[in-house]
Short mmCIF file of C-alpha atoms and ligand atoms in Angstrom, two decimals:
data_model
loop_
_atom_site.label_atom_id
_atom_site.label_comp_id
_atom_site.label_asym_id
_atom_site.label_seq_id
_atom_site.Cartn_x
_atom_site.Cartn_y
_atom_site.Cartn_z
CA UNK A 1 33.35 184.39 22.47
CA UNK A 2 30.56 182.40 21.26
CA UNK A 3 27.40 181.82 23.52
CA UNK A 4 26.26 178.42 24.63
CA UNK A 5 22.77 177.85 23.28
CA UNK A 6 20.50 179.83 20.94
CA UNK A 7 16.98 178.24 20.25
CA UNK A 8 15.34 178.63 16.83
CA UNK A 9 11.44 178.04 16.89
CA UNK A 10 10.31 177.01 12.93
CA UNK A 11 6.73 179.40 13.05
CA UNK A 12 6.86 180.63 9.42
CA UNK A 13 4.46 177.86 7.93
CA UNK A 14 0.87 178.66 7.00
CA UNK A 15 -0.54 175.37 7.77
CA UNK A 16 -2.41 174.60 4.86
CA UNK A 17 -3.98 171.25 6.20
CA UNK A 18 -5.90 173.51 9.18
CA UNK A 19 -7.58 174.98 5.87
CA UNK A 20 -7.45 178.57 7.95
CA UNK A 21 -6.30 181.96 6.98
CA UNK A 22 -5.08 182.23 10.61
CA UNK A 23 -1.61 180.82 10.95
CA UNK A 24 -1.19 177.79 12.51
CA UNK A 25 1.20 178.28 15.33
CA UNK A 26 -1.52 180.61 16.58
CA UNK A 27 -4.36 178.26 17.18
CA UNK A 28 -4.86 177.74 20.78
CA UNK A 29 -4.55 174.54 22.86
CA UNK A 30 -5.26 174.61 26.97
CA UNK A 31 -5.82 178.38 26.57
CA UNK A 32 -2.76 179.67 24.80
CA UNK A 33 -1.24 179.54 20.95
CA UNK A 34 0.79 176.59 20.32
CA UNK A 35 3.70 179.00 19.94
CA UNK A 36 3.50 180.45 23.53
CA UNK A 37 3.58 176.89 24.79
CA UNK A 38 6.38 176.14 22.57
CA UNK A 39 7.79 179.46 24.21
CA UNK A 40 7.43 178.66 27.49
CA UNK A 41 9.50 175.83 26.94
CA UNK A 42 12.18 177.03 25.34
CA UNK A 43 12.48 180.08 28.44
CA UNK A 44 13.24 176.93 30.53
CA UNK A 45 16.92 176.48 28.47
CA UNK A 46 17.61 179.97 27.67
CA UNK A 47 17.13 183.62 27.86
CA UNK A 48 14.42 185.19 25.76
CA UNK A 49 17.66 187.33 23.88
CA UNK A 50 18.95 183.75 22.63
CA UNK A 51 15.39 182.42 21.25
CA UNK A 52 14.64 183.57 18.00
CA UNK A 53 10.83 182.86 16.33
CA UNK A 54 10.95 182.12 12.70
CA UNK A 55 7.96 183.63 11.09
CA UNK A 56 6.54 184.77 8.12
CA UNK A 57 2.93 184.01 7.32
CA UNK A 58 0.73 186.60 9.52
CA UNK A 59 4.17 187.57 11.07
CA UNK A 60 2.79 190.88 12.35
CA UNK A 61 -0.06 189.21 14.15
CA UNK A 62 2.38 186.38 15.64
CA UNK A 63 4.88 189.24 16.55
CA UNK A 64 1.85 191.20 18.45
CA UNK A 65 0.34 187.73 20.11
CA UNK A 66 3.75 186.83 21.23
CA UNK A 67 5.40 190.20 21.86
CA UNK A 68 4.76 190.15 25.89
CA UNK A 69 7.20 187.01 26.08
CA UNK A 70 10.03 189.06 25.18
CA UNK A 71 11.50 186.73 22.35
CA UNK A 72 13.58 187.90 18.86
CA UNK A 73 12.00 187.48 15.70
CA UNK A 74 13.59 186.38 12.13
CA UNK A 75 11.45 187.11 9.17
CA UNK A 76 11.74 184.50 6.30
CA UNK A 77 10.71 186.36 3.44
CA UNK A 78 9.80 183.64 1.38
CA UNK A 79 8.34 179.81 2.37
CA UNK A 80 10.89 177.78 0.80
CA UNK A 81 10.97 174.93 3.66
CA UNK A 82 12.45 174.21 6.86
CA UNK A 83 16.08 173.80 6.02
CA UNK A 84 15.46 177.73 4.13
CA UNK A 85 14.20 178.94 7.62
CA UNK A 86 16.97 178.07 9.43
CA UNK A 87 19.51 179.62 6.33
CA UNK A 88 17.61 182.58 7.02
CA UNK A 89 18.51 183.05 10.99
CA UNK A 90 22.16 182.24 10.08
CA UNK A 91 23.50 185.41 11.15
CA UNK A 92 21.82 185.38 14.78
CA UNK A 93 22.64 181.62 15.20
CA UNK A 94 25.96 181.56 13.98
CA UNK A 95 26.89 183.18 17.52
CA UNK A 96 26.18 180.28 19.68
CA UNK A 97 28.12 176.83 20.14
CA UNK A 98 25.00 175.02 19.98
CA UNK A 99 21.56 175.56 18.33
CA UNK A 100 18.33 174.01 19.29
CA UNK A 101 15.70 173.70 16.73
CA UNK A 102 12.27 173.42 17.93
CA UNK A 103 8.85 173.23 15.89
CA UNK A 104 6.08 175.83 16.46
CA UNK A 105 3.28 173.39 16.04
CA UNK A 106 4.85 170.77 18.59
CA UNK A 107 3.94 172.42 22.33
CA UNK A 108 4.13 169.31 24.31
CA UNK A 109 7.70 168.57 24.34
CA UNK A 110 9.17 168.64 27.84
CA UNK A 111 12.15 170.72 28.94
CA UNK A 112 13.49 167.30 30.71
CA UNK A 113 13.53 165.91 27.71
CA UNK A 114 15.01 168.44 25.76
CA UNK A 115 17.74 168.62 28.36
CA UNK A 116 18.51 165.19 28.03
CA UNK A 117 18.95 165.44 24.18
CA UNK A 118 21.45 168.09 24.82
CA UNK A 119 23.38 166.30 27.00
CA UNK A 120 23.55 163.29 24.93
CA UNK A 121 24.66 165.31 21.91
CA UNK A 122 27.33 166.86 24.02
CA UNK A 123 28.64 163.31 25.28
CA UNK A 124 28.58 161.91 22.05
CA UNK A 125 29.58 165.00 20.33
CA UNK A 126 27.74 164.73 17.45
CA UNK A 127 26.82 167.19 14.94
CA UNK A 128 23.26 166.67 15.15
CA UNK A 129 21.03 164.69 17.45
CA UNK A 130 17.17 163.93 16.53
CA UNK A 131 14.47 164.00 18.91
CA UNK A 132 12.56 160.89 17.48
CA UNK A 133 9.78 158.41 18.82
CA UNK A 134 8.24 154.91 17.85
CA UNK A 135 5.08 155.38 16.22
CA UNK A 136 2.78 152.43 15.79
CA UNK A 137 1.18 154.55 12.70
CA UNK A 138 4.23 156.58 11.27
CA UNK A 139 1.58 158.69 9.27
CA UNK A 140 2.92 161.84 7.81
CA UNK A 141 6.32 161.95 9.87
CA UNK A 142 9.45 161.63 8.19
CA UNK A 143 11.34 158.32 9.38
CA UNK A 144 14.68 157.80 10.64
CA UNK A 145 17.24 155.67 8.63
CA UNK A 146 19.41 154.30 11.67
CA UNK A 147 23.07 153.61 10.60
CA UNK A 148 22.98 150.08 12.22
CA UNK A 149 21.01 147.57 14.42
CA UNK A 150 22.30 149.06 17.71
CA UNK A 151 23.94 152.32 18.84
CA UNK A 152 22.31 155.62 18.38
CA UNK A 153 23.86 156.74 14.61
CA UNK A 154 21.48 157.80 12.18
CA UNK A 155 22.24 157.59 8.37
CA UNK A 156 19.28 159.83 7.12
CA UNK A 157 15.79 161.35 7.62
CA UNK A 158 13.28 160.04 4.98
CA UNK A 159 10.23 162.17 3.90
CA UNK A 160 7.13 160.13 3.56
CA UNK A 161 6.52 160.92 0.06
CA UNK A 162 10.47 159.67 -0.98
CA UNK A 163 10.13 156.44 1.29
CA UNK A 164 11.08 153.37 -0.84
CA UNK A 165 9.12 150.02 -0.64
CA UNK A 166 11.28 148.76 1.98
CA UNK A 167 11.57 151.67 4.05
CA UNK A 168 7.52 151.54 4.41
CA UNK A 169 8.51 149.33 7.26
CA UNK A 170 10.44 152.10 9.52
CA UNK A 171 8.64 152.85 12.41
CA UNK A 172 11.19 155.60 13.90
CA UNK A 173 9.46 159.26 13.10
CA UNK A 174 11.08 162.55 13.18
CA UNK A 175 9.79 165.03 15.64
CA UNK A 176 10.83 167.68 13.92
CA UNK A 177 13.07 168.81 16.99
CA UNK A 178 16.89 168.80 16.50
CA UNK A 179 20.15 170.08 18.16
CA UNK A 180 22.87 171.15 16.24
CA UNK A 181 26.64 171.95 16.80
CA UNK A 182 26.40 175.12 15.23
CA UNK A 183 29.81 174.89 13.07
CA UNK A 184 29.11 171.68 10.95
CA UNK A 185 25.29 173.06 10.63
CA UNK A 186 26.44 175.96 8.80
CA UNK A 187 29.42 174.42 7.13
CA UNK A 188 26.97 172.17 5.34
CA UNK A 189 23.58 173.95 5.23
CA UNK A 190 24.15 175.52 1.91
CA UNK A 191 24.26 172.45 0.16
CA UNK A 192 20.76 171.57 0.47
CA UNK A 193 18.76 171.69 -2.46
CA UNK A 194 15.12 171.58 -3.45
CA UNK A 195 15.53 168.28 -5.47
CA UNK A 196 12.75 166.65 -3.47
CA UNK A 197 8.87 165.95 -3.54
CA UNK A 198 7.83 169.68 -2.16
CA UNK A 199 10.60 171.59 -4.35
CA UNK A 200 11.74 173.05 -0.77
CA UNK A 201 14.89 173.19 1.15
CA UNK A 202 14.23 170.53 3.50
CA UNK A 203 16.20 170.64 7.25
CA UNK A 204 15.72 166.71 7.24
CA UNK A 205 18.27 166.39 4.33
CA UNK A 206 20.83 167.81 6.57
CA UNK A 207 21.41 164.70 8.39
CA UNK A 208 22.37 163.01 5.32
CA UNK A 209 24.61 165.91 4.41
CA UNK A 210 26.52 165.78 7.59
CA UNK A 211 26.60 162.02 7.80
CA UNK A 212 28.34 161.94 4.05
CA UNK A 213 30.84 164.83 5.70
CA UNK A 214 31.48 162.09 8.31
CA UNK A 215 30.00 164.18 11.26
CA UNK A 216 27.91 162.30 13.80
CA UNK A 217 24.03 162.22 13.56
CA UNK A 218 22.63 160.60 16.54
CA UNK A 219 18.48 159.79 17.16
CA UNK A 220 17.28 160.49 20.46
CA UNK A 221 13.96 158.64 21.41
CA UNK A 222 11.49 160.48 23.53
CA UNK A 223 10.16 158.43 26.17
CA UNK A 224 6.54 159.04 25.31
CA UNK A 225 5.13 160.03 21.66
CA UNK A 226 2.52 162.28 23.06
CA UNK A 227 5.71 164.80 23.48
CA UNK A 228 6.59 164.92 20.07
CA UNK A 229 2.68 165.31 18.92
CA UNK A 230 2.56 168.01 16.06
CA UNK A 231 -0.69 169.92 14.93
CA UNK A 232 -1.27 169.46 11.25
CA UNK A 233 -4.80 169.16 11.02
CA UNK A 234 -7.85 170.64 13.08
CA UNK A 235 -8.43 167.07 14.64
CA UNK A 236 -4.85 167.25 15.47
CA UNK A 237 -5.37 170.48 17.23
CA UNK A 238 -8.30 169.30 19.54
CA UNK A 239 -5.80 166.24 20.46
CA UNK A 240 -3.57 168.33 21.54
CA UNK A 241 -5.87 170.49 23.80
CA UNK A 242 -7.41 167.38 24.99
CA UNK A 243 -3.50 166.13 26.10
CA UNK A 244 -2.58 169.56 27.76
CA UNK A 245 -5.97 169.70 29.54
CA UNK A 246 -5.20 166.18 30.89
CA UNK A 247 -1.97 167.20 31.99
CA UNK A 248 -3.01 169.96 33.74
CA UNK A 249 -5.97 168.11 35.72
CA UNK A 250 -3.14 165.41 36.47
CA UNK A 251 -0.69 168.01 37.65
CA UNK A 252 -3.63 169.68 39.70
CA UNK A 253 -5.22 166.01 41.43
CA UNK A 254 -1.06 165.51 42.36
CA UNK A 255 -1.08 168.55 43.99
CA UNK A 256 -4.18 167.90 46.41
CA UNK A 257 -7.30 169.19 44.21
CA UNK A 258 -10.21 167.18 43.99
CA UNK A 259 -11.49 167.24 40.60
CA UNK A 260 -14.31 165.18 39.24
CA UNK A 261 -14.92 163.55 36.11
CA UNK A 262 -11.47 165.64 35.34
CA UNK A 263 -11.90 164.56 31.47
CA UNK A 264 -15.13 166.95 31.57
CA UNK A 265 -13.44 169.87 32.92
CA UNK A 266 -11.97 172.86 30.76
CA UNK A 267 -8.94 174.18 32.79
CA UNK A 268 -6.44 176.41 31.26
CA UNK A 269 -2.72 175.69 31.86
CA UNK A 270 -2.35 179.20 33.34
CA UNK A 271 -5.10 178.91 35.97
CA UNK A 272 -3.72 178.10 39.45
CA UNK A 273 -5.85 176.19 42.20
CA UNK A 274 -4.91 176.01 46.05
CA UNK A 275 -4.84 172.11 47.29
CA UNK A 276 -8.45 171.23 48.97
CA UNK A 277 -10.35 172.97 46.26
CA UNK A 278 -13.17 170.73 44.89
CA UNK A 279 -14.28 170.96 41.08
CA UNK A 280 -17.23 169.09 39.72
CA UNK A 281 -17.78 167.54 36.68
CA UNK A 282 -18.52 170.14 33.41
CA UNK A 283 -16.64 172.85 35.10
CA UNK A 284 -14.13 175.33 33.04
CA UNK A 285 -11.63 177.61 34.59
CA UNK A 286 -10.13 179.88 32.28
CA UNK A 287 -7.34 182.59 31.71
CA UNK A 288 -5.96 183.87 34.80
CA UNK A 289 -7.96 182.48 37.39
CA UNK A 290 -7.12 181.40 40.71
CA UNK A 291 -9.06 179.16 42.94
CA UNK A 292 -8.19 178.97 46.86
CA UNK A 293 -8.19 176.25 49.21
CA UNK A 294 -11.44 174.92 50.41
CA UNK A 295 -13.15 176.27 47.83
CA UNK A 296 -16.17 174.09 45.77
CA UNK A 297 -16.99 174.60 42.34
CA UNK A 298 -20.19 173.19 40.79
CA UNK A 299 -20.92 172.05 37.66
CA UNK A 300 -21.52 174.07 34.56
CA UNK A 301 -19.67 176.85 36.03
CA UNK A 302 -17.69 179.17 33.87
CA UNK A 303 -14.71 181.17 35.51
CA UNK A 304 -12.69 183.72 33.71
CA UNK A 305 -9.68 185.89 34.57
CA UNK A 306 -11.53 185.75 38.45
CA UNK A 307 -10.30 185.26 41.68
CA UNK A 308 -12.09 182.84 44.03
CA UNK A 309 -10.96 183.47 47.94
CA UNK A 310 -10.78 180.23 50.40
CA UNK A 311 -13.98 178.23 51.34
CA UNK A 312 -15.85 179.78 48.62
CA UNK A 313 -19.23 177.87 47.21
CA UNK A 314 -19.78 178.51 43.75
CA UNK A 315 -23.22 176.60 42.70
CA UNK A 316 -24.05 175.24 39.53
CA UNK A 317 -23.87 177.35 36.31
CA UNK A 318 -22.38 180.70 37.54
CA UNK A 319 -20.48 182.64 34.88
CA UNK A 320 -17.75 184.65 36.06
CA UNK A 321 -15.70 187.34 34.66
CA UNK A 322 -12.72 189.25 35.83
CA UNK A 323 -14.55 188.80 39.21
CA UNK A 324 -12.93 188.87 43.05
CA UNK A 325 -15.00 186.70 45.50
CA UNK A 326 -13.43 186.81 49.18
CA UNK A 327 -13.94 184.43 51.87
CA UNK A 328 -16.90 182.25 52.36
CA UNK A 329 -19.06 183.84 49.92
CA UNK A 330 -21.90 181.78 48.20
CA UNK A 331 -22.82 182.18 44.68
CA UNK A 332 -25.58 180.85 42.37
CA UNK A 333 -26.72 178.65 41.28
CA UNK A 334 -26.82 180.76 37.91
CA UNK A 335 -25.37 184.31 39.19
CA UNK A 336 -23.38 186.23 36.55
CA UNK A 337 -20.31 188.59 37.80
CA UNK A 338 -19.46 190.57 35.26
CA UNK A 339 -16.07 192.50 35.12
CA UNK A 340 -15.24 194.27 38.37
CA UNK A 341 -17.45 192.63 40.72
CA UNK A 342 -15.58 192.18 43.87
CA UNK A 343 -17.83 190.07 46.55
CA UNK A 344 -17.19 190.29 50.37
CA UNK A 345 -16.57 188.18 52.42
CA UNK A 346 -19.52 185.58 53.48
CA UNK A 347 -21.67 187.78 50.79
CA UNK A 348 -24.15 185.92 49.01
CA UNK A 349 -25.23 186.55 45.15
CA UNK A 350 -27.74 184.17 44.47
CA UNK A 351 -30.30 183.05 41.83
CA UNK A 352 -30.06 185.21 38.25
CA UNK A 353 -28.37 187.70 39.71
CA UNK A 354 -26.29 190.26 37.72
CA UNK A 355 -23.01 191.95 38.83
CA UNK A 356 -21.00 194.56 37.13
CA UNK A 357 -18.28 197.00 38.72
CA UNK A 358 -19.88 196.30 42.08
CA UNK A 359 -18.63 196.14 45.59
CA UNK A 360 -20.55 194.17 47.79
CA UNK A 361 -19.67 194.12 51.14
CA UNK A 362 -18.76 191.63 54.09
CA UNK A 363 -22.02 189.40 54.83
CA UNK A 364 -24.27 191.38 52.44
CA UNK A 365 -26.99 189.10 50.50
CA UNK A 366 -28.58 189.68 46.84
CA UNK A 367 -30.25 186.26 46.53
CA UNK A 368 -32.61 186.60 43.78
CA UNK A 369 -33.33 188.10 40.40
CA UNK A 370 -31.67 191.10 40.84
CA UNK A 371 -29.11 193.66 38.68
CA UNK A 372 -26.79 195.55 40.50
CA UNK A 373 -24.35 197.70 38.28
CA UNK A 374 -21.98 200.03 39.00
CA UNK A 375 -22.61 200.50 42.80
CA UNK A 376 -20.71 200.62 46.38
CA UNK A 377 -22.54 198.67 48.37
CA UNK A 378 -21.83 198.06 52.53
CA UNK A 379 -21.57 195.16 55.10
CA UNK A 380 -24.86 193.66 56.26
CA UNK A 381 -27.08 194.99 53.28
CA UNK A 382 -29.98 193.08 52.24
CA UNK A 383 -30.91 193.50 48.60
CA UNK A 384 -34.46 192.43 47.76
CA UNK A 385 -35.44 189.90 45.01
CA UNK A 386 -35.69 192.02 42.04
CA UNK A 387 -33.84 195.36 42.99
CA UNK A 388 -32.53 197.14 39.83
CA UNK A 389 -29.78 199.26 40.33
CA UNK A 390 -30.54 201.82 37.17
CA UNK A 391 -27.16 203.27 36.20
CA UNK A 392 -27.50 204.43 32.87
CA UNK A 393 -29.67 207.30 31.72
CA UNK A 394 -28.79 206.75 28.21
CA UNK A 395 -25.94 208.89 27.79
CA UNK A 396 -23.49 208.22 31.15
CA UNK A 397 -23.52 205.54 33.95
CA UNK A 398 -24.04 206.56 37.39
CA UNK A 399 -23.53 205.59 41.00
CA UNK A 400 -25.60 203.58 43.54
CA UNK A 401 -24.02 203.78 47.11
CA UNK A 402 -25.60 201.60 49.30
CA UNK A 403 -24.39 201.69 53.26
CA UNK A 404 -23.72 199.33 55.96
CA UNK A 405 -26.98 197.37 57.25
CA UNK A 406 -29.35 198.99 54.65
CA UNK A 407 -32.99 196.73 53.73
CA UNK A 408 -33.96 197.29 50.12
CA UNK A 409 -37.07 195.83 49.83
CA UNK A 410 -38.14 193.27 46.98
CA UNK A 411 -38.88 194.85 43.34
CA UNK A 412 -37.32 198.38 44.24
CA UNK A 413 -35.39 200.29 41.34
CA UNK A 414 -32.65 202.26 42.71
CA UNK A 415 -32.31 205.64 40.09
CA UNK A 416 -28.25 206.36 39.94
CA UNK A 417 -26.83 208.64 41.34
CA UNK A 418 -28.46 207.97 44.47
CA UNK A 419 -27.39 207.29 48.06
CA UNK A 420 -28.85 205.10 50.74
CA UNK A 421 -27.70 205.89 54.31
CA UNK A 422 -26.72 203.63 56.80
CA UNK A 423 -29.49 201.23 58.32
CA UNK A 424 -32.05 202.58 56.20
CA UNK A 425 -35.29 200.80 55.08
CA UNK A 426 -36.58 200.57 51.37
CA UNK A 427 -40.08 199.83 51.14
CA UNK A 428 -41.37 197.01 48.63
CA UNK A 429 -41.89 198.02 45.36
CA UNK A 430 -40.09 201.64 45.47
CA UNK A 431 -38.20 203.72 42.55
CA UNK A 432 -35.91 205.49 44.71
CA UNK A 433 -34.93 208.79 42.91
CA UNK A 434 -33.60 210.92 45.72
CA UNK A 435 -30.98 210.11 48.59
CA UNK A 436 -32.29 208.53 51.44
CA UNK A 437 -30.78 209.67 54.85
CA UNK A 438 -29.41 206.81 57.25
CA UNK A 439 -32.20 204.90 59.61
CA UNK A 440 -34.97 206.58 57.68
CA UNK A 441 -37.62 204.54 55.76
CA UNK A 442 -38.37 205.61 52.06
CA UNK A 443 -41.23 204.59 49.94
CA UNK A 444 -41.75 205.57 46.32
CA UNK A 445 -44.71 204.27 44.97
CA UNK A 446 -48.08 204.98 44.73
CA UNK A 447 -50.64 203.82 47.58
CA UNK A 448 -52.85 200.86 46.91
CA UNK A 449 -56.43 201.47 45.71
CA UNK A 450 -58.96 198.48 46.59
CA UNK A 451 -62.45 199.05 44.93
CA UNK A 452 -65.06 196.54 46.54
CA UNK A 453 -66.74 194.28 44.04
CA UNK A 454 -65.67 196.00 41.09
CA UNK A 455 -65.19 192.57 39.24
CA UNK A 456 -69.09 191.46 40.02
CA UNK A 457 -70.30 194.78 38.70
CA UNK A 458 -68.50 194.76 35.39
CA UNK A 459 -69.23 191.09 35.14
CA UNK A 460 -72.96 191.93 35.62
CA UNK A 461 -72.82 194.81 32.89
C1 UD1 B 501 8.46 168.35 9.17
C2 UD1 B 501 9.81 167.24 8.97
C3 UD1 B 501 9.10 165.95 9.33
C4 UD1 B 501 8.75 165.95 10.87
C5 UD1 B 501 7.69 166.56 11.12
C6 UD1 B 501 7.37 166.55 12.65
C7 UD1 B 501 10.61 168.61 7.00
C8 UD1 B 501 10.96 168.66 5.55
N1 UD1 B 501 10.03 167.21 7.80
O1 UD1 B 501 7.34 167.63 8.41
O2 UD1 B 501 10.48 165.08 8.86
O3 UD1 B 501 8.46 164.46 10.97
O4 UD1 B 501 7.98 167.79 10.59
O5 UD1 B 501 6.07 167.44 12.84
O6 UD1 B 501 11.11 169.40 7.48
N2 UD1 B 501 7.97 176.04 8.67
C9 UD1 B 501 8.86 176.92 8.45
N3 UD1 B 501 9.23 177.98 7.18
C10 UD1 B 501 9.15 176.85 6.14
C11 UD1 B 501 8.43 175.75 6.31
C12 UD1 B 501 7.83 175.43 7.56
O7 UD1 B 501 9.17 177.95 9.55
O8 UD1 B 501 9.43 177.32 5.26
C13 UD1 B 501 7.75 175.60 10.07
C14 UD1 B 501 6.23 175.41 9.86
O9 UD1 B 501 5.45 176.51 10.41
C15 UD1 B 501 6.18 174.38 11.24
C16 UD1 B 501 7.48 173.42 11.22
O10 UD1 B 501 8.38 174.60 10.46
O11 UD1 B 501 6.03 175.20 12.66
C17 UD1 B 501 7.38 172.29 10.46
O12 UD1 B 501 6.63 172.33 9.03
P1 UD1 B 501 5.49 171.64 8.77
O13 UD1 B 501 5.06 171.76 7.41
O14 UD1 B 501 4.53 171.55 9.70
O15 UD1 B 501 6.51 170.22 8.61
P2 UD1 B 501 5.67 168.75 8.09
O16 UD1 B 501 5.42 168.51 7.07
O17 UD1 B 501 5.02 168.62 9.58
CA1 CA B 502 4.44 169.49 11.27
#
């Protein structure tokens, strides 16, 4: 028995107009590739085992970058046009009653629109439904030639290069997104020819062929032209990126996230933010970042793949990468949290402090000019200004352990591996090379020498 719906995603093209070696569908908007966005939409309508991505240009890279989604692939051995692409997937697609064709370079289409289009196709018993839009400037898009003034029936899709003078007035454009009843599609697809301006097999030509064979072809206009916007140039890629991020901010604000000057913020579609978080202008939140309720992210901070707990303050200009920050902590301004930084509740990481592979315990503070790398730091520790964990001996990295309640005086260097016991004090300016027992005072510097009148004597010479 035939399965219900198969989805083909056209992604074999090079994207000549982008002037890049990279395949068009691998350009990113909103933090994910164009193709990943299209796959995400497709998955709302079908299982990944029923989604076929048609690939050719940089096929291996395209596969690798989307393998995590679990979709199927069909290789289009030569690039001979959108119609040829569907011919290549004939074997796979023939097992379905209906086929939805999506374009790998049109990532903004909404699942609701596709569902409504499929419904219309069934209601009208159409062989082909074309998702269209009315454009002020139809630019490079194919145009829809309707069969009559009223009703959805379509006579043909006309590519820009073959428009007659009269057809230049047409304002309805082809999105490149279609649904088909499988039987009529494959009954006529072999009649496509390359007798057109590009010498390719155009899927668009199937509309006129179906009409000629007395099958029904209809148009389904999208409510918003943004939805069908494609990416054929880098300017269009940038426009799509702007749009998808605007949608992201709109959705976040609707869910209770405060965003000041959202047009200046760069938030990936993968980011999650709880209500009552506040984002100031010019914030970047990237990758799998999560921001919890009550947190404030101040301007010019860039947070990637990090988890921010509730009521955290990230002051201006912080950079976080793969970090975890617990409830009530305060960061910055200008803190740099590198991968593996785990900041405890109510801890402070201040100005020009760099952390890497560090656990900083509850309420501990490193407020100024410090490097903490490969360190386990307990609760209630005070790390003085200018402290450095010397974690690298030129060959290997070593651990610094600082137990609860330790006070590290300013400008200390802790040469790892080294352990500072609970409640110990490190005198300012110390170079600590040996373990310090709990509650001890350790000093690792030479005693100060004062030579009275030394300057006067030198000058009089
Ligand atoms: C196509 C339509 C045009 C429509 C526009 C919407 C045709 C002939 N024209 O033009 O009517 O207005 O989309 O964006 O279809 N691809 C393949 N194999 C190929 C050629 C293309 O997989 O052999 C893929 C591309 O990677 C791309 C998609 O098909 O994802 C569309 O191809 P593209 O070259 O961008 O078509 P347009 O010129 O935009
Ligand atoms: Ca296109």
